[in-house]
Short mmCIF file of C-alpha atoms and ligand atoms in Angstrom, two decimals:
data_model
loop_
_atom_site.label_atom_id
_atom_site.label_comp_id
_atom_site.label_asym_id
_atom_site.label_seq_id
_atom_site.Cartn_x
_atom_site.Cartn_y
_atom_site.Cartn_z
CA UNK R 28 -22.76 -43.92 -15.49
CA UNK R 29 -20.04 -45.86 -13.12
CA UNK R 30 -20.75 -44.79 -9.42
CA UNK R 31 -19.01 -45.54 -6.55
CA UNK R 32 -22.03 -46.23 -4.15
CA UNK R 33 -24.31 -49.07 -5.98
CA UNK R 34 -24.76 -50.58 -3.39
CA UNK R 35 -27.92 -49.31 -1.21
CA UNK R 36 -29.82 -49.18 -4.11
CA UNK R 37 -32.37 -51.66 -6.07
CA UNK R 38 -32.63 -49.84 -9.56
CA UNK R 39 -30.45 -47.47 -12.15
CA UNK R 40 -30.93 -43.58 -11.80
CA UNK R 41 -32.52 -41.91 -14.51
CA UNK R 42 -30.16 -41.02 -17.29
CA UNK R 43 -31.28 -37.10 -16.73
CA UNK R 44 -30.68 -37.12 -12.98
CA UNK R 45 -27.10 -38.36 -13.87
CA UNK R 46 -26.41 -36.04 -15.72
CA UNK R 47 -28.08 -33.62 -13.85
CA UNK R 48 -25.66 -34.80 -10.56
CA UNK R 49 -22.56 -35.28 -12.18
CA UNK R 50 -20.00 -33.14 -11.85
CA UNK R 51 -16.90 -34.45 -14.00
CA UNK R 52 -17.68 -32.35 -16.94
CA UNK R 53 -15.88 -29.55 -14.75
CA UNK R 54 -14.17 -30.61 -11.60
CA UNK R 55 -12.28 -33.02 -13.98
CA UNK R 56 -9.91 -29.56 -13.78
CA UNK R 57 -9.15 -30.90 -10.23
CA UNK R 58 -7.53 -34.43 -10.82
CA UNK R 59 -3.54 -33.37 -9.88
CA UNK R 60 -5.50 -31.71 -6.67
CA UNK R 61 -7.28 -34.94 -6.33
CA UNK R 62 -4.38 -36.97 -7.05
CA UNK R 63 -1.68 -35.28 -5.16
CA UNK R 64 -4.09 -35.52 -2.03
CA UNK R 65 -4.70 -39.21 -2.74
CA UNK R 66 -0.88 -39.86 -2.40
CA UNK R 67 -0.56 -38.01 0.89
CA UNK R 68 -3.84 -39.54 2.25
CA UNK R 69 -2.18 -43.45 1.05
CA UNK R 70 1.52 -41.74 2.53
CA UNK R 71 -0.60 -41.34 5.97
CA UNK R 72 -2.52 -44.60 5.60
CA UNK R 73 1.03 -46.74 5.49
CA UNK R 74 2.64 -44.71 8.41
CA UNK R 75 0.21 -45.35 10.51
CA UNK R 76 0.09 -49.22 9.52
CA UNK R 77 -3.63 -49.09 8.42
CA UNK R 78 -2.11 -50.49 4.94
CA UNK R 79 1.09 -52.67 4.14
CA UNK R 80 4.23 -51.31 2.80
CA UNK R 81 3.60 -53.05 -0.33
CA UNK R 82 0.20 -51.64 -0.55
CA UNK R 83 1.47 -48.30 -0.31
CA UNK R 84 4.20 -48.11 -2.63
CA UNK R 85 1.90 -49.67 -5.22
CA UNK R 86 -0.81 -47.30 -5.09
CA UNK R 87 1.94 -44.34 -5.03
CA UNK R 88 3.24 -45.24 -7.95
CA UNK R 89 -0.61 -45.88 -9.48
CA UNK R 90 -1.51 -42.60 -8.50
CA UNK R 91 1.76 -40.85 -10.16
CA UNK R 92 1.08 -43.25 -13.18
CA UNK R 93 -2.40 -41.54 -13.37
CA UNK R 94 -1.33 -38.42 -13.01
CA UNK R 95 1.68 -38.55 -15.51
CA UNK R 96 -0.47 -40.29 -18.21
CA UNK R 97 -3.25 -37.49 -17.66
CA UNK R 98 -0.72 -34.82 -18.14
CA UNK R 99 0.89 -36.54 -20.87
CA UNK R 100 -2.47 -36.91 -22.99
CA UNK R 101 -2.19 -40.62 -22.52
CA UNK R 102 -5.19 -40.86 -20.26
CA UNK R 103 -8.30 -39.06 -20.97
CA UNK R 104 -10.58 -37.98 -18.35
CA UNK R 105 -13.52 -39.69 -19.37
CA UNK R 106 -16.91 -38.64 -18.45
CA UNK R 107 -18.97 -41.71 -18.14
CA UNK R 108 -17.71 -41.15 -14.24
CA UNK R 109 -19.75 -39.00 -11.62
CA UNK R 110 -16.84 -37.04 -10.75
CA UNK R 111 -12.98 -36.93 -10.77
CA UNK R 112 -12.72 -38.42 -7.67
CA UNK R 113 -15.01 -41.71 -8.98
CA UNK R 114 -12.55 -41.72 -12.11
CA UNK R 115 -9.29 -41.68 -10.33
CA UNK R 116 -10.37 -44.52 -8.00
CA UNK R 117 -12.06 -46.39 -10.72
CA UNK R 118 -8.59 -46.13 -12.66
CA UNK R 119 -6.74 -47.03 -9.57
CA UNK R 120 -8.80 -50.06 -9.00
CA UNK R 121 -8.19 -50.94 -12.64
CA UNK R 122 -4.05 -51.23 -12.31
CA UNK R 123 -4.69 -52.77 -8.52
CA UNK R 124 -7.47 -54.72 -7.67
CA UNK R 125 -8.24 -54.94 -4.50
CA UNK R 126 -5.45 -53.20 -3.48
CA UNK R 127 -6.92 -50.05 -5.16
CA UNK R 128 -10.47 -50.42 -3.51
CA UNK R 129 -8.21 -49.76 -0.36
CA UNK R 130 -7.43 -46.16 -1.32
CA UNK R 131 -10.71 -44.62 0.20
CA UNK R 132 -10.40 -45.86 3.66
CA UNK R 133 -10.96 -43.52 5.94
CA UNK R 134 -11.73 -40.92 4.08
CA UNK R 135 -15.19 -39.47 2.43
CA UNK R 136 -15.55 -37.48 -1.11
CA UNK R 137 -16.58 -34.67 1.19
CA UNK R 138 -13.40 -34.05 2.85
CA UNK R 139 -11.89 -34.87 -0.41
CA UNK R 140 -13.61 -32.38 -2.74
CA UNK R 141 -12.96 -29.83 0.46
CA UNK R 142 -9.28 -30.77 0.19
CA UNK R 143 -8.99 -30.56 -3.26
CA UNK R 144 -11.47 -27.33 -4.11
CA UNK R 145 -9.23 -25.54 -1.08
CA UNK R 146 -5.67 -27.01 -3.23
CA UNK R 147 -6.57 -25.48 -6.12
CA UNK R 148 -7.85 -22.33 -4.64
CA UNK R 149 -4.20 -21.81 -3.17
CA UNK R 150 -2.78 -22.73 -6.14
CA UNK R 151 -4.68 -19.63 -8.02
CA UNK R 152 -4.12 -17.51 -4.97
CA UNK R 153 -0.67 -17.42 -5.37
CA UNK R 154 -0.87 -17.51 -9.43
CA UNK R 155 -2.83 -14.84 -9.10
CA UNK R 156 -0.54 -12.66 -6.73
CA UNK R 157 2.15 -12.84 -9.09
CA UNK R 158 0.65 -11.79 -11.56
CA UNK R 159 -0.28 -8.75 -9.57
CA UNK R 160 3.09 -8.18 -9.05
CA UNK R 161 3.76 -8.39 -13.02
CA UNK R 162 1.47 -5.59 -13.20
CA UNK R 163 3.13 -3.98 -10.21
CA UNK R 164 6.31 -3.64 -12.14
CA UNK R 165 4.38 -2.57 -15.48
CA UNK R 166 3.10 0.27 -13.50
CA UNK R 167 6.38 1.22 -11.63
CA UNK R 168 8.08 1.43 -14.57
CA UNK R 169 5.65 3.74 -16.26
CA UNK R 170 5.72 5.50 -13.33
CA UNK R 171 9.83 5.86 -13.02
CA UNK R 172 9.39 7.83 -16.81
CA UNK R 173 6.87 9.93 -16.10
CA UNK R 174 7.76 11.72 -13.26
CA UNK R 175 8.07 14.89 -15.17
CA UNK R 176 4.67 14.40 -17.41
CA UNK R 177 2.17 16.77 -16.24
CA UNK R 178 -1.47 16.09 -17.14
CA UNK R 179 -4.96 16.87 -15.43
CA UNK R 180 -6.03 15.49 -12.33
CA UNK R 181 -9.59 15.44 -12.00
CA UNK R 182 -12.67 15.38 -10.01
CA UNK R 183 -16.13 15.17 -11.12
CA UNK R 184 -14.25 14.23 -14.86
CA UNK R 185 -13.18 18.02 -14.39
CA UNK R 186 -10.02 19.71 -14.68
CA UNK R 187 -9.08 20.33 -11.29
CA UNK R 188 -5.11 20.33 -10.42
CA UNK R 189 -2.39 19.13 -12.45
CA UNK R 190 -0.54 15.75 -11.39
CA UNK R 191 1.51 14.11 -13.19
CA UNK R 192 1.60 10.91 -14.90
CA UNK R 193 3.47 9.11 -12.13
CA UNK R 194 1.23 10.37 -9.68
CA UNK R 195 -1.42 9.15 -11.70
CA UNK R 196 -0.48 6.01 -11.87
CA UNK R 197 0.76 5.55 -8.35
CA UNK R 198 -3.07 5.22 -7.53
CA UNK R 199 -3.53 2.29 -9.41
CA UNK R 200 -0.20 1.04 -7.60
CA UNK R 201 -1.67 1.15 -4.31
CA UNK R 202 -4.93 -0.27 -5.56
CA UNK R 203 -3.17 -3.37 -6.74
CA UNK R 204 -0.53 -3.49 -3.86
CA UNK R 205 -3.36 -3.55 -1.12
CA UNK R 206 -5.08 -6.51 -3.31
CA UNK R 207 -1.45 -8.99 -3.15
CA UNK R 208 -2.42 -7.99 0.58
CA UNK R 209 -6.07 -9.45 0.60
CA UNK R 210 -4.30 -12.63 -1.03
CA UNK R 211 -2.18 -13.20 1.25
CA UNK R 212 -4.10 -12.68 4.26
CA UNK R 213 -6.32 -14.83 2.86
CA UNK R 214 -4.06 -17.36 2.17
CA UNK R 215 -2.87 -17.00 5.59
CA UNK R 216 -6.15 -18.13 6.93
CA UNK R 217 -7.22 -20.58 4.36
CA UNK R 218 -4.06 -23.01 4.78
CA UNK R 219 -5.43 -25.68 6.84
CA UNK R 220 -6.14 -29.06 5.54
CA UNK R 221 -9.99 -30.44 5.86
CA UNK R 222 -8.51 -34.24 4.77
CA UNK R 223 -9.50 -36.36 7.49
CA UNK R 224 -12.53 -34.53 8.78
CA UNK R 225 -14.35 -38.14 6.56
CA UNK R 226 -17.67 -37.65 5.87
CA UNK R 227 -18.86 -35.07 8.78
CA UNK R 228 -17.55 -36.78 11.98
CA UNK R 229 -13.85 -37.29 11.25
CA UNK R 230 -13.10 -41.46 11.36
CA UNK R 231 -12.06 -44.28 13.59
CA UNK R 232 -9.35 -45.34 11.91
CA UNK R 233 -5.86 -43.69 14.02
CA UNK R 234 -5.11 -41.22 11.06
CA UNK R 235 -2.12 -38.87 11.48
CA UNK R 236 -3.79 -35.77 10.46
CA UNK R 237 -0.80 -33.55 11.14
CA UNK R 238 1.03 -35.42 8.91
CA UNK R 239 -1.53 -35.47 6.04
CA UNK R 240 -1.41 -31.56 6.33
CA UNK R 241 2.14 -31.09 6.50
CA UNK R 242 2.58 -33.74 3.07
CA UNK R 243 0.72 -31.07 2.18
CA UNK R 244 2.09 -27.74 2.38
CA UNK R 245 -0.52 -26.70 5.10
CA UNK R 246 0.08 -25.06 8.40
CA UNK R 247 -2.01 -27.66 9.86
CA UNK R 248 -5.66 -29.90 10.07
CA UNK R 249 -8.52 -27.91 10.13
CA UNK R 250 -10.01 -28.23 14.26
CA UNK R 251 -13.69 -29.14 13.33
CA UNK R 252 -14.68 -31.99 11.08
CA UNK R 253 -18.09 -30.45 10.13
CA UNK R 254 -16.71 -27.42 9.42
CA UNK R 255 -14.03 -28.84 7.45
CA UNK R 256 -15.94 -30.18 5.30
CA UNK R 257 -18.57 -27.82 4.72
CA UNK R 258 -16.32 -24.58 4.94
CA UNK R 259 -15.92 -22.61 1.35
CA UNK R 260 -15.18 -18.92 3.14
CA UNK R 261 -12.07 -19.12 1.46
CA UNK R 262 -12.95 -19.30 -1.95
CA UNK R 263 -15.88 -16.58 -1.54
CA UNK R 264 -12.88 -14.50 0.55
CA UNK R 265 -10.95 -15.42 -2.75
CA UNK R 266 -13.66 -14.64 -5.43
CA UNK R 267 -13.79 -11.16 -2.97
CA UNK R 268 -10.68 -10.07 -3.59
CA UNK R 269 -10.56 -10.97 -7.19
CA UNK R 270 -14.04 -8.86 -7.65
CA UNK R 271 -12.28 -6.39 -6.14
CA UNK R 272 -9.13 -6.76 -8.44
CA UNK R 273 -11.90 -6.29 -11.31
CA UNK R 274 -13.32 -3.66 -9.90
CA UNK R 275 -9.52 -1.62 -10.04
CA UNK R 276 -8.84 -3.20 -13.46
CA UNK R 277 -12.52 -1.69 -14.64
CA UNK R 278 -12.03 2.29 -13.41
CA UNK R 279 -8.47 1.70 -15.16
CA UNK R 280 -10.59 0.68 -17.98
CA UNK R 281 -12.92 3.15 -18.21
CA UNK R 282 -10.01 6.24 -17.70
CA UNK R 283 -7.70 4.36 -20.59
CA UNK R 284 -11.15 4.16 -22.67
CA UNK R 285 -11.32 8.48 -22.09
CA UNK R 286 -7.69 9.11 -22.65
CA UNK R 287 -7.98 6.95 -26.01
CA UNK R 288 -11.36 8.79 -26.92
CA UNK R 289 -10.99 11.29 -30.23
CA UNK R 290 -11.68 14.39 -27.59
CA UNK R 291 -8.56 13.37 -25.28
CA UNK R 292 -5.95 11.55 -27.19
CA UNK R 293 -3.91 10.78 -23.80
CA UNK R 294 -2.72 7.42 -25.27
CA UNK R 295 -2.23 5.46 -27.83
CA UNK R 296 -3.46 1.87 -27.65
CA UNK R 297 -1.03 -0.32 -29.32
CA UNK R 298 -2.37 -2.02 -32.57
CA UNK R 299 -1.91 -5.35 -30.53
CA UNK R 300 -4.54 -4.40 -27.83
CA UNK R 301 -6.92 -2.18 -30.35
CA UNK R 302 -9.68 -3.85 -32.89
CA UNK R 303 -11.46 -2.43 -35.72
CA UNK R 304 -14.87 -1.39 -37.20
CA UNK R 305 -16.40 -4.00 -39.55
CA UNK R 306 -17.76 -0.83 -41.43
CA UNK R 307 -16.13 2.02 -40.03
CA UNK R 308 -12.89 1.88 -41.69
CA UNK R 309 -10.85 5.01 -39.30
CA UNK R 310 -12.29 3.00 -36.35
CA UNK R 311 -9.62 1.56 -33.68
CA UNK R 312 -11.55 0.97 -30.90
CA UNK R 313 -10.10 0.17 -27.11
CA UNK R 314 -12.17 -3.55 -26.71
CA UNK R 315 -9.43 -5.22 -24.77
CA UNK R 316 -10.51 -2.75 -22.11
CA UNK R 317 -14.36 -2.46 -22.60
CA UNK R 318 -13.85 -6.27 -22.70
CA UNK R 319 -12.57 -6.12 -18.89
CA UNK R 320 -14.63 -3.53 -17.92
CA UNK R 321 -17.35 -5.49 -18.92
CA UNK R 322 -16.01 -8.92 -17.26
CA UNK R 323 -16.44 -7.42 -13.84
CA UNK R 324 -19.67 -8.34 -13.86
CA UNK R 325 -19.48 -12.22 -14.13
CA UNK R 326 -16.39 -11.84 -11.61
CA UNK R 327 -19.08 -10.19 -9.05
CA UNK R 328 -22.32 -12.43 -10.31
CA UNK R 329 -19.81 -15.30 -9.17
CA UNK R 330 -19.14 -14.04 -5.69
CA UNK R 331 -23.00 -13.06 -5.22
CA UNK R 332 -23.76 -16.56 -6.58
CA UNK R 333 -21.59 -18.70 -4.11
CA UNK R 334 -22.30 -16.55 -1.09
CA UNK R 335 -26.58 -17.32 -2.17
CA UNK R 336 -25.24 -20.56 -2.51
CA UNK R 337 -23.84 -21.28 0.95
CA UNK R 338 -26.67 -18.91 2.73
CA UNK R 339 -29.00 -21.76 3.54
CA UNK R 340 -27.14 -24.38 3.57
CA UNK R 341 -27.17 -26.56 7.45
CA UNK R 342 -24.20 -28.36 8.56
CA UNK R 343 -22.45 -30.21 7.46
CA UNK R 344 -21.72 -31.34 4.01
CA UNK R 345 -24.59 -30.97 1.17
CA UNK R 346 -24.85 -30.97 -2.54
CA UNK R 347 -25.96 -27.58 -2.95
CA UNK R 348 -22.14 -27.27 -2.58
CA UNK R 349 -21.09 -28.60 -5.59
CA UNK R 350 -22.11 -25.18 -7.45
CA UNK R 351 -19.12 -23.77 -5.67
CA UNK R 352 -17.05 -24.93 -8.85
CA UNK R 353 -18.42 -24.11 -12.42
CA UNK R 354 -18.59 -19.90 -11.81
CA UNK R 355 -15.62 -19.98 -9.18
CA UNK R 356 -13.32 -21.60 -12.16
CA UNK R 357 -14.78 -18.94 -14.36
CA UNK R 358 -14.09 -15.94 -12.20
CA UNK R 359 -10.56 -17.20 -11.17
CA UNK R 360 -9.41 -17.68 -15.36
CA UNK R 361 -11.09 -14.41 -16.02
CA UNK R 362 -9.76 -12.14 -13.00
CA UNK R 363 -6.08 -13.86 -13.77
CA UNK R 364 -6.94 -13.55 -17.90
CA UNK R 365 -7.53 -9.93 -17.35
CA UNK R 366 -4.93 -8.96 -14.93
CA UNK R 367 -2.59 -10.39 -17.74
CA UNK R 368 -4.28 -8.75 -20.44
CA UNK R 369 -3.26 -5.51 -18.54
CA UNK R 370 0.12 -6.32 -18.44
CA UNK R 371 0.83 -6.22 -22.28
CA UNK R 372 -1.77 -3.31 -22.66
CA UNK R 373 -0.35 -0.93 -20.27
CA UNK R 374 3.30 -1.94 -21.93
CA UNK R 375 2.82 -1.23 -24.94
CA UNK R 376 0.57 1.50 -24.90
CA UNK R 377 1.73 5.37 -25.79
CA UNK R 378 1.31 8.05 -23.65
CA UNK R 379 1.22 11.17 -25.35
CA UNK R 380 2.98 13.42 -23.21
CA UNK R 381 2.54 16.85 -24.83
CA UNK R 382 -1.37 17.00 -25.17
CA UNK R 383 -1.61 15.45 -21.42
CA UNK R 384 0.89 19.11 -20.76
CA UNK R 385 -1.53 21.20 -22.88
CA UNK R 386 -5.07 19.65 -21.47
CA UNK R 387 -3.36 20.66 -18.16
CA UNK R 388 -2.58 24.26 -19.36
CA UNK R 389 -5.69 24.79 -21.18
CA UNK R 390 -7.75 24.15 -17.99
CA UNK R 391 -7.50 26.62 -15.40
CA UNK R 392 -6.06 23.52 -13.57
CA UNK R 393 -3.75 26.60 -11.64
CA UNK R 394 -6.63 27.92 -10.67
CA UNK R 395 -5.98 26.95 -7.00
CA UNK R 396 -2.44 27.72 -7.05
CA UNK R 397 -3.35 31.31 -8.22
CA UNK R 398 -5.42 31.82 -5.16
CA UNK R 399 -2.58 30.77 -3.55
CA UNK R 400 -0.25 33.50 -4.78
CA UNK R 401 -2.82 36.26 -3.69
CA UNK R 402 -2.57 35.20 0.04
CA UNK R 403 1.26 34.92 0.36
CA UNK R 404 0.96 38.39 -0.73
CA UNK R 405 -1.71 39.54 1.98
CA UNK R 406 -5.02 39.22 0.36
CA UNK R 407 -7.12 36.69 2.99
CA UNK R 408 -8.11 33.45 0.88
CA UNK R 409 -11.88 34.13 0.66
CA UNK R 410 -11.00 37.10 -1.26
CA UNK R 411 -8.90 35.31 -3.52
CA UNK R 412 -11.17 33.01 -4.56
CA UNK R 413 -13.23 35.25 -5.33
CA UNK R 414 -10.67 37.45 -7.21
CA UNK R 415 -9.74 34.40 -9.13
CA UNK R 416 -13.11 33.35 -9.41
CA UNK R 417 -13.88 36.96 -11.72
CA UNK R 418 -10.28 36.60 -13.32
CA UNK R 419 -10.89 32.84 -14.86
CA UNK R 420 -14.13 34.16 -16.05
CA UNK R 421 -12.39 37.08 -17.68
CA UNK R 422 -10.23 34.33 -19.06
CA UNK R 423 -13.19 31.98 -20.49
CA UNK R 424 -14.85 35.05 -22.28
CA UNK R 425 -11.25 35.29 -23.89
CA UNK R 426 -10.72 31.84 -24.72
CA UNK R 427 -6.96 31.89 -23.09
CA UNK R 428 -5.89 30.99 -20.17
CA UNK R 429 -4.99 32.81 -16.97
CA UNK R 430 -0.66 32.90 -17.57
CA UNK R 431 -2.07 34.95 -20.77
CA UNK R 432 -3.23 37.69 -18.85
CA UNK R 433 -1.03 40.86 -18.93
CA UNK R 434 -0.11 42.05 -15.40
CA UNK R 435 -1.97 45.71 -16.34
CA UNK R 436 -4.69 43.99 -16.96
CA UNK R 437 -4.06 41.44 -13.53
CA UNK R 438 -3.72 44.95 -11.49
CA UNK R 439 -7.29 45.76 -12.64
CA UNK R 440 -8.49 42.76 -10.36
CA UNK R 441 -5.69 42.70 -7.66
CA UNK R 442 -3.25 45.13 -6.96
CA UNK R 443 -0.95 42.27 -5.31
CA UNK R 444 -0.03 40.63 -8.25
CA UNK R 445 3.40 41.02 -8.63
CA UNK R 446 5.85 39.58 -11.64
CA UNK R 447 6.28 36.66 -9.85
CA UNK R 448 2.87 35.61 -10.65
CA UNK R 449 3.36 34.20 -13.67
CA UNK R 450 5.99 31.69 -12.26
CA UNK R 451 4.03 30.78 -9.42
CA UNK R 452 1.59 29.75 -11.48
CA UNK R 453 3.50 27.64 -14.28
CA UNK R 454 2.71 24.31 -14.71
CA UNK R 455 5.89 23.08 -13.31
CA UNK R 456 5.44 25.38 -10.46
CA UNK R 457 2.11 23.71 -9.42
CA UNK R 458 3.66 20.46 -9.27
CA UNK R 459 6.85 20.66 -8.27
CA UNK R 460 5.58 22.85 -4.90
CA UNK R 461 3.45 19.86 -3.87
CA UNK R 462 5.39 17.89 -1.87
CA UNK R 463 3.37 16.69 1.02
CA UNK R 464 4.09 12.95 1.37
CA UNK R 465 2.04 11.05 -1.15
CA UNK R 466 1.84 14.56 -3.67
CA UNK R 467 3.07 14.33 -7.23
CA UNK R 468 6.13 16.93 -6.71
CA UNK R 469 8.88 15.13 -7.83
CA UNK R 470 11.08 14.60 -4.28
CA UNK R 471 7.49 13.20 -2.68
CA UNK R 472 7.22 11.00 -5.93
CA UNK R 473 10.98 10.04 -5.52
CA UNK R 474 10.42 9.13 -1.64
CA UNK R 475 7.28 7.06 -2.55
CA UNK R 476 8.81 5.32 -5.91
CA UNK R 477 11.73 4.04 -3.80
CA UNK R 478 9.24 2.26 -1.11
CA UNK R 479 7.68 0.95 -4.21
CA UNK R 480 10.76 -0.57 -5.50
CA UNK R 481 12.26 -2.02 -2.48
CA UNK R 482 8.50 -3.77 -1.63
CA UNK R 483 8.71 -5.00 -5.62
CA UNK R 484 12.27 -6.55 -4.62
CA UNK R 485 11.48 -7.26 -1.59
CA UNK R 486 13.72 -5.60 0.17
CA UNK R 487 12.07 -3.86 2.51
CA UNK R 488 8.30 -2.95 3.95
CA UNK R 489 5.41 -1.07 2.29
CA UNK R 490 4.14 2.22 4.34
N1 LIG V 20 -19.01 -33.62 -6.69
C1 LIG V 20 -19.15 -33.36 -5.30
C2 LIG V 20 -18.87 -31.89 -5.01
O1 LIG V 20 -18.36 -31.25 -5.85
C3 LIG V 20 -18.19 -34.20 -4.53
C4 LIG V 20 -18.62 -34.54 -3.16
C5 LIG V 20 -19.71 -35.51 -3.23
N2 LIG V 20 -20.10 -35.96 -1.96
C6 LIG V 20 -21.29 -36.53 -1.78
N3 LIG V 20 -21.55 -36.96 -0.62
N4 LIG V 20 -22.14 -36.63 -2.73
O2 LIG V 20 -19.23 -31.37 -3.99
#
């Protein structure tokens, strides 16, 4: 395998322990990261004089060769190399000579693979957060129809008020919003470039670190060279948030896996996002989201993994490090895969409207509001509940529910219900009286929908 440090040493490494300490079969993702930081570093190099004019422009155009030629197919990232970083230079040295051997001075693969692990992180930060937003809209717009579609809420999976479907989903929009949040407060404090922190102890070569950062896009150099090069809390900050994107995208799971069940029939999974039964022929089962549901776990088991990882590890730079990659890569495709997923799901999925109206109706979800009625007419709410209590267990011996009840038969349990009752108790009734800021009736939906849409156009701030 072609290394970059032969030097110090008498004999070959075992073929096993090359294999064992390479790392090109996956950071090979990195090489525009690697490149890209390359050029700045040689940009930096030539300001400050430490290599000729000629020297510089050569290797610029190298690098951007490389890079091209990758992205074109034309080069292929070979792994006979111990990393990306050993490939690009080796294919640098290739077109250059001597010129290319120049590329590394002043620098060390540990500030490099901190530069380039902390590119591509904010790269997938901000890929991620608009995506996010994507699914933002895909909810909003759900939400804007279904203002008037009253369903269940519940607690303990029981029936306990009625919502409606806006409301419902307006939970899932706040989940979401706070998690573009966490990305970019995290991005916020992750922007700092480690390039020139060398090896541990920064270098003695007059590098313009400020300027290195700013090529860039950084706010600035990170202030400690040991720390810059052994610092990964922004990837496990990143991995944090996108566990905690999975963990949002999983309880949506799980309720769009009960509303599809045969017993609910809430939705309708489009054909697109359903899969069959190799022997159940009437089977159309909801795997896209078991399928995320179930990918929450690796998303976590990568987050656990790289915070195990970094636990022990003394300053500053050591190869226990190198396991940041393989399950951070994984995580980041599958939290971003998912998110996506959700998109065309959610979009395409049917909501049907009337059996979400009659679940409501069926389930003594006005139970509450029924109390209610009893003490704006006098009767002190302890007494109501338990007046209510009896009537809904009138009702379940039945089988109907409690707007079936003739008002001779509601004077037998209360002589304060009125005619009224039956209004105050309507479906529509329940919701549209709820109207305490963040409630589903419709002018507190309206209120909230409109803060939505401004923050999705950016036109104004979230509460
Ligand atoms: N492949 C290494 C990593 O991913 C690159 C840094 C290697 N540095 C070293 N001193 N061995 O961490």
């Amino acid at each position: 395998m072609a290394q970059l440090w032969g030097g110090r040493f008498t004999k070959e490494t075992d073929e096993l322990v090359d294999r064992f300490n390479a790392s090109i079969t996956f950071d090979k993702r990195l090489y525009k990261e690697d490149i890209n930081g390359s050029i700045a570093h040689v940009k930096m190099l030539g300001k400050q004089g430490i290599l000729t004019t000629e020297e510089t422009e050569d290797m610029i155009a190298a690098l951007e060769a490389i890079l091209n030629e990758i992205e074109e197919g034309q080069l292929v990232i070979t792994e006979d190399f111990e990393d990306i970083h050993s490939f690009v230079e080796a294919k640098l040295i290739e077109r250059l000579g001597d010129t290319g051997k120049k590329l590394h001075t002043g620098r060390s693969r540990n500030d490099q693979v901190a530069l380039d692990m902390r590119l591509y992180t904010r790269d997938h930060i901000i890929r991620t957060d608009s995506l996010l937003k994507e699914l933002l809209e895909t909810i909003l717009g759900i939400m804007e129809a279904h203002t008037e579609t009253i369903m269940p809420g519940f607690t303990h999976l029981q029936k306990a008020q009625p919502i409606t479907l806006a409301h419902h989903m307006g939970a899932y929009f706040e989940m979401f919003k706070r998690d573009r949040f966490r990305l970019s407060d995290l991005l916020r404090r992750m922007n700092y470039c480690p390039l020139g922190s060398g090896a541990l102890a920064g270098t003695t070569y007059p590098l313009d670190r400020d300027y290195t950062a700013e090529l860039l896009g950084f706010y600035g150099p990170t202030l400690n060279s040991m720390d810059g090069v052994s610092d990964r809390d922004y990837l496990i900050e990143y991995l944090s948030a996108c566990a905690t994107i999975m963990m949002h995208l999983s309880r949506f799971s799980e309720e769009i896996i009960i509303w599809n069940s045969n017993e609910y029939q809430f939705v309708e999974i489009d054909d697109a996002y359903s899969t069959g039964s190799s022997i159940m022929p009437q089977k159309k089962n909801p795997d896209i989201a078991e399928l995320v549901r179930g990918k929450t776990g690796r998303v976590y088991g990568a987050l656990l993994s790289l915070l195990t990882t970094m636990k022990g590890i003394p300053l500053a730079y050591n190869k226990d490090m190198q396991e940041d990659k393989e399950l951070s890569f994984d995580a980041m495709d599958t939290a971003q895969g998912c998110v996506k997923l959700f998109c065309g799901m959610l979009s395409t999925m049917k909501f049907r409207t009337e059996r979400m109206r009659r679940s409501a109706s069926r389930g003594f979800t006005n139970a509450t509001d029924a109390a209610d009625y009893l003490v704006n007419h006098g009767v002190p709410f302890r007494d109501a509940h338990g007046i209510i209590g009896r009537l809904v267990l009138y009702c379940v011996e039945k089988g109907i529910a409690i707007d079936e009840v003739d008002m001779e038969q509601l004077k037998t349990f209360s002589s304060a219900f009125e005619e009224d009752f039956y209004h105050a108790i309507s479906m529509e009734t329940c919701v549209g009286k709820r109207l305490t800021k963040g409630a589903p009736g419709r002018e507190a939906m309206e209120a909230v929908m409109l803060v939505y849409r401004n923050y999705l156009d950016e036109k104004g701030d979230i509460l």
